[in-house]
XYZ file of C-alpha atoms in Angstrom:
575
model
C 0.000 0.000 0.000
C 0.993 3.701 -0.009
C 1.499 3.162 3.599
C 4.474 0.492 3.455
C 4.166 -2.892 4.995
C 5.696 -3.733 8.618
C 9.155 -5.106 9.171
C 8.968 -7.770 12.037
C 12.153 -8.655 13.642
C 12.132 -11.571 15.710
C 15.036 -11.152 18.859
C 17.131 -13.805 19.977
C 15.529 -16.107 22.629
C 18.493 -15.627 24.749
C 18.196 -11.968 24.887
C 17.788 -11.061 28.598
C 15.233 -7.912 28.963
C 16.634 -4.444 28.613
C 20.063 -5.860 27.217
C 21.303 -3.443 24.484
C 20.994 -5.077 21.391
C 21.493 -3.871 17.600
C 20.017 -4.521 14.431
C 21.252 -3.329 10.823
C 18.776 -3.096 8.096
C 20.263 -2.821 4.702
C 17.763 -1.362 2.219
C 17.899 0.607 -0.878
C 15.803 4.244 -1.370
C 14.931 5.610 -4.707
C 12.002 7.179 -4.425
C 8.760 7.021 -2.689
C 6.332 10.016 -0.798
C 8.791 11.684 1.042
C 11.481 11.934 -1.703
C 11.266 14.747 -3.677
C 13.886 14.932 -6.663
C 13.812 18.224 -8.363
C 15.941 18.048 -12.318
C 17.789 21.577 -12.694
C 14.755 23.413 -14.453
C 12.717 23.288 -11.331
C 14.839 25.106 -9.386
C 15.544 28.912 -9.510
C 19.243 28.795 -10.769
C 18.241 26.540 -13.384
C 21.663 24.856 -13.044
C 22.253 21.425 -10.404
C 19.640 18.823 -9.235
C 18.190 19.109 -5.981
C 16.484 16.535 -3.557
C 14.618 17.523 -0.271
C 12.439 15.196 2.370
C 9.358 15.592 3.315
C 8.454 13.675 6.152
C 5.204 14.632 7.952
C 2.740 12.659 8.553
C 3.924 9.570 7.637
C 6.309 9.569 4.909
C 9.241 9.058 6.556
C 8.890 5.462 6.335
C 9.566 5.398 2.203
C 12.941 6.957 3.258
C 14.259 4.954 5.858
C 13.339 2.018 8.405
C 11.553 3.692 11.303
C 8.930 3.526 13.874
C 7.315 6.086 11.864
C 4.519 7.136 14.933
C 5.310 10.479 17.038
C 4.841 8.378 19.996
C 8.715 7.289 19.545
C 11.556 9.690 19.561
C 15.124 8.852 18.521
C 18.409 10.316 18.526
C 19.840 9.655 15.008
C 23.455 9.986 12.922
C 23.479 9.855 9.298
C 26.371 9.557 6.605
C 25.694 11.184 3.003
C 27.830 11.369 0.084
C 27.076 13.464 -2.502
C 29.127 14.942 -5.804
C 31.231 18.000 -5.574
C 29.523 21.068 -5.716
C 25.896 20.204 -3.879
C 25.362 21.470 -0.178
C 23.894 18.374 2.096
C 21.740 19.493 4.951
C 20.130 17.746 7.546
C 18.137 18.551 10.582
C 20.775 17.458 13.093
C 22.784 19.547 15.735
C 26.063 18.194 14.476
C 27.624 17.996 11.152
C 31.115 17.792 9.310
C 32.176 17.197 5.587
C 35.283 15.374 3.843
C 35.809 17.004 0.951
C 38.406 14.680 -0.554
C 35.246 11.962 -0.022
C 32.985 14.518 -0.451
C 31.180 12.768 2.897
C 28.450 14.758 5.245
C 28.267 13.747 8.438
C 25.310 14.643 10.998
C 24.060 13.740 14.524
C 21.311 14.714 16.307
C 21.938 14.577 19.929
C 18.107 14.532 21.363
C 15.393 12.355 20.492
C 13.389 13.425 17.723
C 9.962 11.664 16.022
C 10.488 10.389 12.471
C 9.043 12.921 10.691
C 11.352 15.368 12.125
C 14.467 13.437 10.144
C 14.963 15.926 7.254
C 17.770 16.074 4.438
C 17.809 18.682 1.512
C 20.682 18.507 -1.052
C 21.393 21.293 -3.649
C 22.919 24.265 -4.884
C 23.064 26.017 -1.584
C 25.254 28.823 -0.221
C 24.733 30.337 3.213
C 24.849 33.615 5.118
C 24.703 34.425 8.969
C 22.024 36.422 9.763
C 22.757 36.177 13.685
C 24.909 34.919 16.315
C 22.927 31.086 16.073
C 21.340 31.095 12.587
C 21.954 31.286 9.367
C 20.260 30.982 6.127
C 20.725 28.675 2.745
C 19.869 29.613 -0.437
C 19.958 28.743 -3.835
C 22.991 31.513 -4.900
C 20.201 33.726 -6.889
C 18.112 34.102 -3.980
C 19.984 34.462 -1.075
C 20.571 37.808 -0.922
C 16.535 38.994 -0.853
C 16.985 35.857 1.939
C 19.301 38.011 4.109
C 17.733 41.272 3.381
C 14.338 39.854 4.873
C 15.710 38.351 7.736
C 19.126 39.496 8.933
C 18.594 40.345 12.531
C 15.250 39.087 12.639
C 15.547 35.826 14.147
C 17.678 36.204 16.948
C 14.702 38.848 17.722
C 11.922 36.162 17.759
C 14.234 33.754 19.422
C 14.977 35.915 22.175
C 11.076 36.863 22.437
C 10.247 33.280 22.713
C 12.658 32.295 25.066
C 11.484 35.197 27.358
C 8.022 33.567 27.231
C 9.095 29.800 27.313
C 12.653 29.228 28.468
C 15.932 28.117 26.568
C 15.745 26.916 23.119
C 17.146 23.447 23.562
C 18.030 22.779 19.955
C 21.448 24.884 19.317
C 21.629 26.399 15.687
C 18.169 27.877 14.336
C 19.217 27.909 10.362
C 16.533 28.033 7.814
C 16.760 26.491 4.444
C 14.839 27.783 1.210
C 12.989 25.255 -0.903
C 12.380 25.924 -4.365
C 8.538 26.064 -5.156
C 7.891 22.279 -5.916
C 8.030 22.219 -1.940
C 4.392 20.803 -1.155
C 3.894 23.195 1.746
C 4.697 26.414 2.968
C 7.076 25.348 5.696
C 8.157 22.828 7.976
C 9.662 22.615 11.572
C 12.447 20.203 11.066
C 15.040 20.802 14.254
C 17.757 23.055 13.993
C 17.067 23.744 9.721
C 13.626 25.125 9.019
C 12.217 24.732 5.637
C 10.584 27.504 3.861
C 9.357 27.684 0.644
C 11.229 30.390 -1.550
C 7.735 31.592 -2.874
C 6.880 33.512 0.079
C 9.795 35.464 0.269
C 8.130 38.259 -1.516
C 5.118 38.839 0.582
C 6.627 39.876 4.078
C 3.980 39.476 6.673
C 3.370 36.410 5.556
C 6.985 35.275 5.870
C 7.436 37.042 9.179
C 4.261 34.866 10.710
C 5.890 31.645 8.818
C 9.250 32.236 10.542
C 7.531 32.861 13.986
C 5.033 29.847 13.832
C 8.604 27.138 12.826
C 10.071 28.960 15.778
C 7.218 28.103 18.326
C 7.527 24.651 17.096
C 10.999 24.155 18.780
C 8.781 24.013 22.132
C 5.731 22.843 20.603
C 5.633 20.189 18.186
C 9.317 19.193 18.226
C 10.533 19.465 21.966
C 7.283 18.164 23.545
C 4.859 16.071 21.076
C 1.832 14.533 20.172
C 1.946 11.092 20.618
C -1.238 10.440 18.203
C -1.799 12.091 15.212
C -5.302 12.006 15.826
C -4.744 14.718 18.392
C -2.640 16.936 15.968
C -3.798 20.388 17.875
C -1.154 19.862 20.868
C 1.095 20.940 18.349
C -0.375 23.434 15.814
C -2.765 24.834 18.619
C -0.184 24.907 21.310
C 2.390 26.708 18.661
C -0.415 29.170 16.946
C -1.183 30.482 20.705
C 2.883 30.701 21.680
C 3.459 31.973 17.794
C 0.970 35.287 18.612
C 2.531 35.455 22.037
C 5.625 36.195 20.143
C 4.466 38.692 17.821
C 2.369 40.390 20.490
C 5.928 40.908 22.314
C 7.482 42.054 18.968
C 5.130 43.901 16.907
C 2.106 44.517 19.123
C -1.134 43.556 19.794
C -3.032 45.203 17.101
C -0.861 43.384 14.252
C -1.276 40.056 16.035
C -5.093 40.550 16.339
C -5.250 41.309 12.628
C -3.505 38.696 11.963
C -5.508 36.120 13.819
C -9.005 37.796 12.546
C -7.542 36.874 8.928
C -7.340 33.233 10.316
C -10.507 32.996 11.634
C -11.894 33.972 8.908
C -10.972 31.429 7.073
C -11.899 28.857 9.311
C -15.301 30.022 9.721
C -14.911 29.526 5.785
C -13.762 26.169 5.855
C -16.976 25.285 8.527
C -19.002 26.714 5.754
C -17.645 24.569 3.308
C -17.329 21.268 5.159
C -20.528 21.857 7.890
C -20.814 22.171 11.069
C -21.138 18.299 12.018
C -18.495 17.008 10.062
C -16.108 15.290 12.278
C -12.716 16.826 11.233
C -13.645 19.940 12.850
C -13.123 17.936 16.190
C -10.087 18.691 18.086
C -9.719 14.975 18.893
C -10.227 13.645 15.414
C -10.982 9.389 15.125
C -8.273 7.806 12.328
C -9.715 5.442 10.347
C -7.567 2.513 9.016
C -5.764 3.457 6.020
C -6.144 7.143 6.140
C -3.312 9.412 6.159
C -2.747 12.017 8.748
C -2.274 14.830 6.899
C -5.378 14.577 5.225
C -6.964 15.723 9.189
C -4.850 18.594 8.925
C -7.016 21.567 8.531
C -7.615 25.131 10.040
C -9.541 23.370 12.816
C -6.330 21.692 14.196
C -4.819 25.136 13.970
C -7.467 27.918 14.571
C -9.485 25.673 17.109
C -6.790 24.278 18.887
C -5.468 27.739 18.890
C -9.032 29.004 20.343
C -9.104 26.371 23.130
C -5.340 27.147 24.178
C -6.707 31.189 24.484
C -9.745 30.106 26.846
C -7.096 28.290 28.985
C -5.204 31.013 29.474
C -8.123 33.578 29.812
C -9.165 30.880 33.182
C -5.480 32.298 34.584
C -6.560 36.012 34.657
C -3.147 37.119 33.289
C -1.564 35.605 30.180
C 1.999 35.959 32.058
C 1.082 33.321 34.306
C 0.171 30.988 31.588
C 3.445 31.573 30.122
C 4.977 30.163 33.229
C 2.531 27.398 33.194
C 3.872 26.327 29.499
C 7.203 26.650 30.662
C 6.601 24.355 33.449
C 4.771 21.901 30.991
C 7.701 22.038 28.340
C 10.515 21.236 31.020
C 8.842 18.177 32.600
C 7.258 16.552 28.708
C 10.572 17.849 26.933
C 11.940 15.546 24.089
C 8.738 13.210 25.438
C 5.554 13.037 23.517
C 1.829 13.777 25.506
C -1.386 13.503 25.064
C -4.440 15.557 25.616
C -4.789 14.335 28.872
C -1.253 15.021 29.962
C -1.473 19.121 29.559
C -4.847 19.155 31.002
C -3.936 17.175 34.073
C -0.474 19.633 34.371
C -2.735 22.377 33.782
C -5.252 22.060 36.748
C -2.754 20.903 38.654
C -0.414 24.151 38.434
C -3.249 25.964 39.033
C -5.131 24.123 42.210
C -7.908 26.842 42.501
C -8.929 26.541 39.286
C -8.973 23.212 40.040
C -11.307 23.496 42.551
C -14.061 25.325 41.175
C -14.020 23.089 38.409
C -13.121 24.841 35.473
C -12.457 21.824 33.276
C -16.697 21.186 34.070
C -17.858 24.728 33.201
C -21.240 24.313 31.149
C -20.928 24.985 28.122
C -17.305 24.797 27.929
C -16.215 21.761 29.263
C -12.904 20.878 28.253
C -14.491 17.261 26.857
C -16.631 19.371 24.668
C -13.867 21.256 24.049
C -11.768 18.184 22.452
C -15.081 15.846 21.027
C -17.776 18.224 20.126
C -17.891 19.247 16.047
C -18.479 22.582 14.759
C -16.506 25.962 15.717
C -14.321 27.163 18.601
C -16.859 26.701 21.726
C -14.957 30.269 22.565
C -13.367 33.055 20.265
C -10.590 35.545 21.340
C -11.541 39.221 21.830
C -9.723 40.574 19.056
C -10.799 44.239 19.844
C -6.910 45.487 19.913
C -6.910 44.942 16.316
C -9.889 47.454 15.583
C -7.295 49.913 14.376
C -6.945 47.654 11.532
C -9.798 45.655 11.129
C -11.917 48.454 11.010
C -10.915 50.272 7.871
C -11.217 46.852 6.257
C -14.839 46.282 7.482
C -16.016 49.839 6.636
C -14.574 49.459 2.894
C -16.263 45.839 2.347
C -19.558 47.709 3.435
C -18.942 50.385 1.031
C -19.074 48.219 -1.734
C -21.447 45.704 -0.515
C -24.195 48.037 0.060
C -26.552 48.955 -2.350
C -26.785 51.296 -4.124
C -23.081 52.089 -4.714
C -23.083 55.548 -4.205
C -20.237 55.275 -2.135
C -18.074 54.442 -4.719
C -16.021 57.705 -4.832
C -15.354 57.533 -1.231
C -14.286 53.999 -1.481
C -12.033 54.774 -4.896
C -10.151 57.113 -2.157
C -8.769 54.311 0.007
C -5.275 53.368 -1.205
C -4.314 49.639 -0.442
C -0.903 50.415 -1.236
C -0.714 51.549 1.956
C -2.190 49.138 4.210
C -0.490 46.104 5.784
C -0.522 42.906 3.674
C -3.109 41.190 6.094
C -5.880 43.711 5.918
C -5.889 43.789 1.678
C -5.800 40.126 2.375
C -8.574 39.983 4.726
C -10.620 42.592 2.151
C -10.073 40.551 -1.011
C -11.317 37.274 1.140
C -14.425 39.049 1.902
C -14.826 39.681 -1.245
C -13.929 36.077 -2.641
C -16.775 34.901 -0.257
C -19.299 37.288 -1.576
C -18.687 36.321 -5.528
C -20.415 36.247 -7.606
C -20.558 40.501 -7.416
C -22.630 42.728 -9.367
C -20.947 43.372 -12.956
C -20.793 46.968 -12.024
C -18.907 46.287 -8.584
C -16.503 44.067 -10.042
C -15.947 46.566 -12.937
C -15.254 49.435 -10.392
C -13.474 47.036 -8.440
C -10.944 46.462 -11.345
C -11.061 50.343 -12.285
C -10.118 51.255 -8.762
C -7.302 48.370 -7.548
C -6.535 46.539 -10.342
C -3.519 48.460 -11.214
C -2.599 48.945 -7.392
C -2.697 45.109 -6.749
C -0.615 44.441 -9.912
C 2.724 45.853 -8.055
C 1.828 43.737 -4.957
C 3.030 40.435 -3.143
C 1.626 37.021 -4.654
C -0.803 36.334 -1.750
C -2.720 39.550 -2.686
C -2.677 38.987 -6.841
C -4.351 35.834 -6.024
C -7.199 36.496 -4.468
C -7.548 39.281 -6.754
C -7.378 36.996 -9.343
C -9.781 34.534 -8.428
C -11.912 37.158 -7.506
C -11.749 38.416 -11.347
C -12.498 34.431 -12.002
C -15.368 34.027 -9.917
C -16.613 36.778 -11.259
C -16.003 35.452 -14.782
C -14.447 39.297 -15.510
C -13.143 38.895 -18.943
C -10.875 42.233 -18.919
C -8.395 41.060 -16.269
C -8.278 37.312 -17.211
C -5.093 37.789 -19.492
C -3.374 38.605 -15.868
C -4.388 35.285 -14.135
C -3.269 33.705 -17.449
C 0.328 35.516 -16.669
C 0.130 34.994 -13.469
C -0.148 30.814 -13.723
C 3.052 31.263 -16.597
C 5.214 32.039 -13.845
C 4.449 30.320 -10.658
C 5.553 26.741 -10.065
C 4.230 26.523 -6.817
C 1.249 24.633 -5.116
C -0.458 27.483 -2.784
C -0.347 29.436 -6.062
C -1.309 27.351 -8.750
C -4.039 24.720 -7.269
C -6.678 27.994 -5.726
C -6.534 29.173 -9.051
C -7.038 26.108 -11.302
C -9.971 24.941 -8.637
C -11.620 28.165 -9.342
C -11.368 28.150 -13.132
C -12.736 24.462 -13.488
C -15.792 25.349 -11.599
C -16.616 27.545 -13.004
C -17.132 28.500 -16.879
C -13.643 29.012 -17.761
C -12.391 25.152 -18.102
C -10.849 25.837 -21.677
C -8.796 27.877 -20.472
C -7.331 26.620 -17.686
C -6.251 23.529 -20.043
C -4.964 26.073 -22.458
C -2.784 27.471 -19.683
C -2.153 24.181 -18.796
C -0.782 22.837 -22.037
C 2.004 26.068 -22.747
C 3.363 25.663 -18.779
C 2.788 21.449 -17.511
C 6.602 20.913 -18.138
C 7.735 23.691 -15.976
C 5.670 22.399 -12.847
C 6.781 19.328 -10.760
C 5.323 15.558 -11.595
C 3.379 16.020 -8.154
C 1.965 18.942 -8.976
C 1.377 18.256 -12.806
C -0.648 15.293 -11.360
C -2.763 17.226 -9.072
C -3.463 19.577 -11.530
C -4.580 16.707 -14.078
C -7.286 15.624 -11.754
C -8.418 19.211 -10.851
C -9.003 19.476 -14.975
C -10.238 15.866 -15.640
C -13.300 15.941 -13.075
C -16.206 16.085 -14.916
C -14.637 14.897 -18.372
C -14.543 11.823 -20.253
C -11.125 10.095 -18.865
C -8.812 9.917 -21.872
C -5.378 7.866 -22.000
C -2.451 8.990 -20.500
C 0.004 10.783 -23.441
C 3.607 10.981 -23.651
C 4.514 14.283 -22.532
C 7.574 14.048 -24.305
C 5.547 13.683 -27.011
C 3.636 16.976 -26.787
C 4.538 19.541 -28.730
C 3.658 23.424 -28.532
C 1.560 22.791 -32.024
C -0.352 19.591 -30.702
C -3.373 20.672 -29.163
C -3.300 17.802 -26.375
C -4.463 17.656 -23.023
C -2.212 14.750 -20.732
C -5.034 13.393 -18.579
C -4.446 10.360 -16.039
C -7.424 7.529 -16.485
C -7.366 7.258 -13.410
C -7.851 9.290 -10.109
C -5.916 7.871 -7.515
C -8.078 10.219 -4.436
C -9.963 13.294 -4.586
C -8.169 16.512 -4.603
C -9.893 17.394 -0.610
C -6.774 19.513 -0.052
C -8.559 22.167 -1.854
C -10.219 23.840 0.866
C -7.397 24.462 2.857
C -5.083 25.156 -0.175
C -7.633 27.777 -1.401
C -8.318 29.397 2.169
C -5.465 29.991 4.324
C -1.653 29.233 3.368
C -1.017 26.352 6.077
C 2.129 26.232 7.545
C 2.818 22.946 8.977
């Protein structure tokens, strides 16, 4: 199956009970889920191979033996040889190279879950950005790396170690992935991986960065033992993540940020209904389903939401910081579940315990973890209203009918608003399309050429605003748009919208000129996005396919519905 099949090893009868004992697999690797091999034209320099890992949920296991569960942690070493000229990097605390072998060598000194073993290999050159990270890069890219983030890190670092307590893991380097990388980042010890893509649109980056950093405490120092209870890491690091940014940019910014959020979750309920049982915190796994498919925005946002009401119980958000702090140095490099932080919770605060907090009707902490639908709680995000209001007051202006606001609203200029609010506008928007023709017209009269000159998480939801809207004028810049991205987050929203719409022919027009240029994974995805709802055809010969032959490559088969979508197309999911 997609899942492997087990490797029993049976142990010497003579083997007394906790003797030492050692056991050598020899396998060979090729390929397989968490292997990614990119050829030269699918990386920005255009010039060497590259190969990265991505192992969470489960993948790990295609790349080597493992107990691949987060209930297990291991220390691990790891010897790679690779030609002259490509950059090995691991998520270990130690490492050396041979050049006259050309030989990496890595060890990670604390016990880690599988799917925390990570390796990248590439064209990769490095800068220090601060006194205990540093950043890799493909050469072309590097410096925009360093101008983003030089003296940035050590900032968030600090500000999470104020709130938490030492970070336990040494180095904090970050790595940059070119755009075939399947998600936006990942928390792999010591050597975050971020997806070059969002480079250009700084707040996004900046929240990114500060989410992999709450990770080193959440997610990778303590962990959840069952992926069916996912939100003891994403909520857990969402809550510590806007701890950090209320410390370094302020409460307002943080509040924005986390309306944005919201948002989209209360878009995703819409979508998937208020009974459907991935919207529990405590999600059942079903035999032969893979754990990512239960992450969602309800493992993040809710999780996050539950981890706020616990702290709002303490009076003063200071003394839940010393409560997580206490609950990171008895569960570090261990892995926990529910039970364990709710038990360490009441118990480091007694007088909640007494009046029974964890009972309060309503709000019971089982209803909390088991009951379907949204948060049972929400945050008061009233700090924000600095921000969120302008954004509220110009969706009203051109909600309202009739639009004789539309002067005052033509005033507002987005180019001077934060990236989260013209984010949070445009999604309002999204949700209300189909518009009138005349608002989308003014729309496009009033931004269009504003949002051109913006980040990539603004042009698309502009963009599939102008495709919901089926707004014929603009479409030659979503077909520009898809010619130069190579990435999932901003290729998939896109082709979803234009296949449900009544613009099918030319998504597979697009499709044809740029399939080569994307990664197989991706390429794939995309084929099953376009083949719902057609006639399957055979599988051609891309090789084959010429710029003059008019052919569509379509699988005959769909190995699993694309129910990524929603996330994909609502909120850019860090993992």
């Amino acid at each position: 199956t997609d899942y492997g099949s087990s490797l029993t090893v049976s142990l010497p009868a003579a083997l007394q009970p906790h003797q030492p004992f050692q056991i050598i697999v020899r396998y060979t690797t090729a390929d397989g889920p968490a292997i990614w091999w990119l050829d030269p034209e699918l990386t920005y320099g255009n010039a060497k191979p590259f190969v990265f890992t991505q192992g969470h949920s489960v993948c790990n296991r295609s790349f080597f033996p493992c107990f691949d569960t987060p209930a297990v942690k291991c220390t691990y070493s790891a010897t790679v040889k690779a030609p002259a000229g490509i950059q090995v990097l691991m998520s270990a605390t130690q490492s050396t190279y041979l050049e006259e072998e050309g030989v990496y060598q890595f060890y990670m000194e604390y016990p880690v879950p599988a799917y925390l073993v990570a390796l990248v290999a590439g064209d990769l050159i490095h800068a220090d950005i601060g006194p205990r990270s540093r950043v890799w890069a493909e050469p072309c890219l590097l410096p925009t790396a360093i101008s983003k983030l030089s003296g940035m890190v050590e900032r968030w670092l600090t500000a999470a170690e104020s709130l938490y307590g030492p970070y336990i893991w040494g180095r904090y380097d970050i790595v940059f992935l070119p755009p075939s990388f399947p998600i936006v980042a990942m928390e792999n010890p010591c050597l975050t991986f971020i997806i070059s893509s969002i480079l250009e649109s700084d707040e996004f980056l900046i929240i990114d960065v500060i989410h992999e950093v709450a990770h080193s405490w959440f997610g990778n120092a303590v962990t959840n033992a069952t992926w069916e209870e996912m939100w003891l890491s994403e909520g857990l690091a969402t809550y510590a993540q806007r701890r950090i940014t209320t410390e370094t940019y302020g409460a307002a910014f943080t509040c924005l940020e986390t309306a944005f959020r919201l948002d989209a979750l209360h878009r995703q309920m819409k979508l998937l209904g208020e009974d459907n049982p991935v919207s529990k915190l405590q999600v059942k796994l079903e035999p032969g389903v893979n754990p990512s498919n239960l992450m969602n925005l309800f493992t993040y946002e809710k999780g996050y939401c539950f981890v706020y009401y616990l702290s709002q119980l303490c009076g003063d958000p200071r003394h839940f910081d010393s409560f997580l702090r206490a609950y990171i140095e008895k569960y570090k490099f261990t892995s926990v579940v529910a039970q364990d932080l709710l038990d360490s919770f009441l118990n480091y605060f007694p007088e909640l315990k007494e009046q029974c907090v964890e009972s309060k009707a309503g709000l019971e902490f089982e209803r909390w973890l088991n009951a379907t639908g949204p948060p049972l709680a929400e945050p008061d995000l009233s700090q924000g209203s600095s921000l969120t209001r302008p954004v509220e007051m110009l969706f009203k202006l051109w909600t309202t009918e009739p639009l004789d606001s539309v002067a005052a609203a033509s005033c507002v200029d987005l180019t001077k608003w934060r990236t989260f609010q013209t984010v949070l506008f445009l999604d309002r928007l999204l949700d209300g399309s189909p518009l009138p023709h005349e608002v989308i017209k003014k729309l496009s009269e009033c931004y269009s050429s504003q949002l051109d000159s913006m980040n990539a998480e603004i042009r698309i939801r502009w963009l599939q605003i102008v495709v919901r809207n089926d707004y014929y004028p603009d479409l030659y810049k979503v077909r520009r748009f898809l010619e130069n991205q190579m990435s999932r987050m901003y290729t998939i929203p896109l082709y979803e919208d234009l296949c449900t719409g009544t613009l099918k022919s030319f998504a597979l027009e697009i499709f044809y000129q740029t399939q080569n240029q994307l990664h197989p994974n991706l390429r794939k995805t995309i084929q099953q996005i376009l083949s719902q709802g057609l006639n399957p055809l055979p599988a051609i010969d891309t090789t084959a396919v010429t710029t003059d032959t008019p052919a569509m490559v379509l699988e005959d088969k769909v190995s699993e519905a694309t129910n990524g979508a929603i996330s994909l197309r609502d909120v850019n999911v860090s993992a």
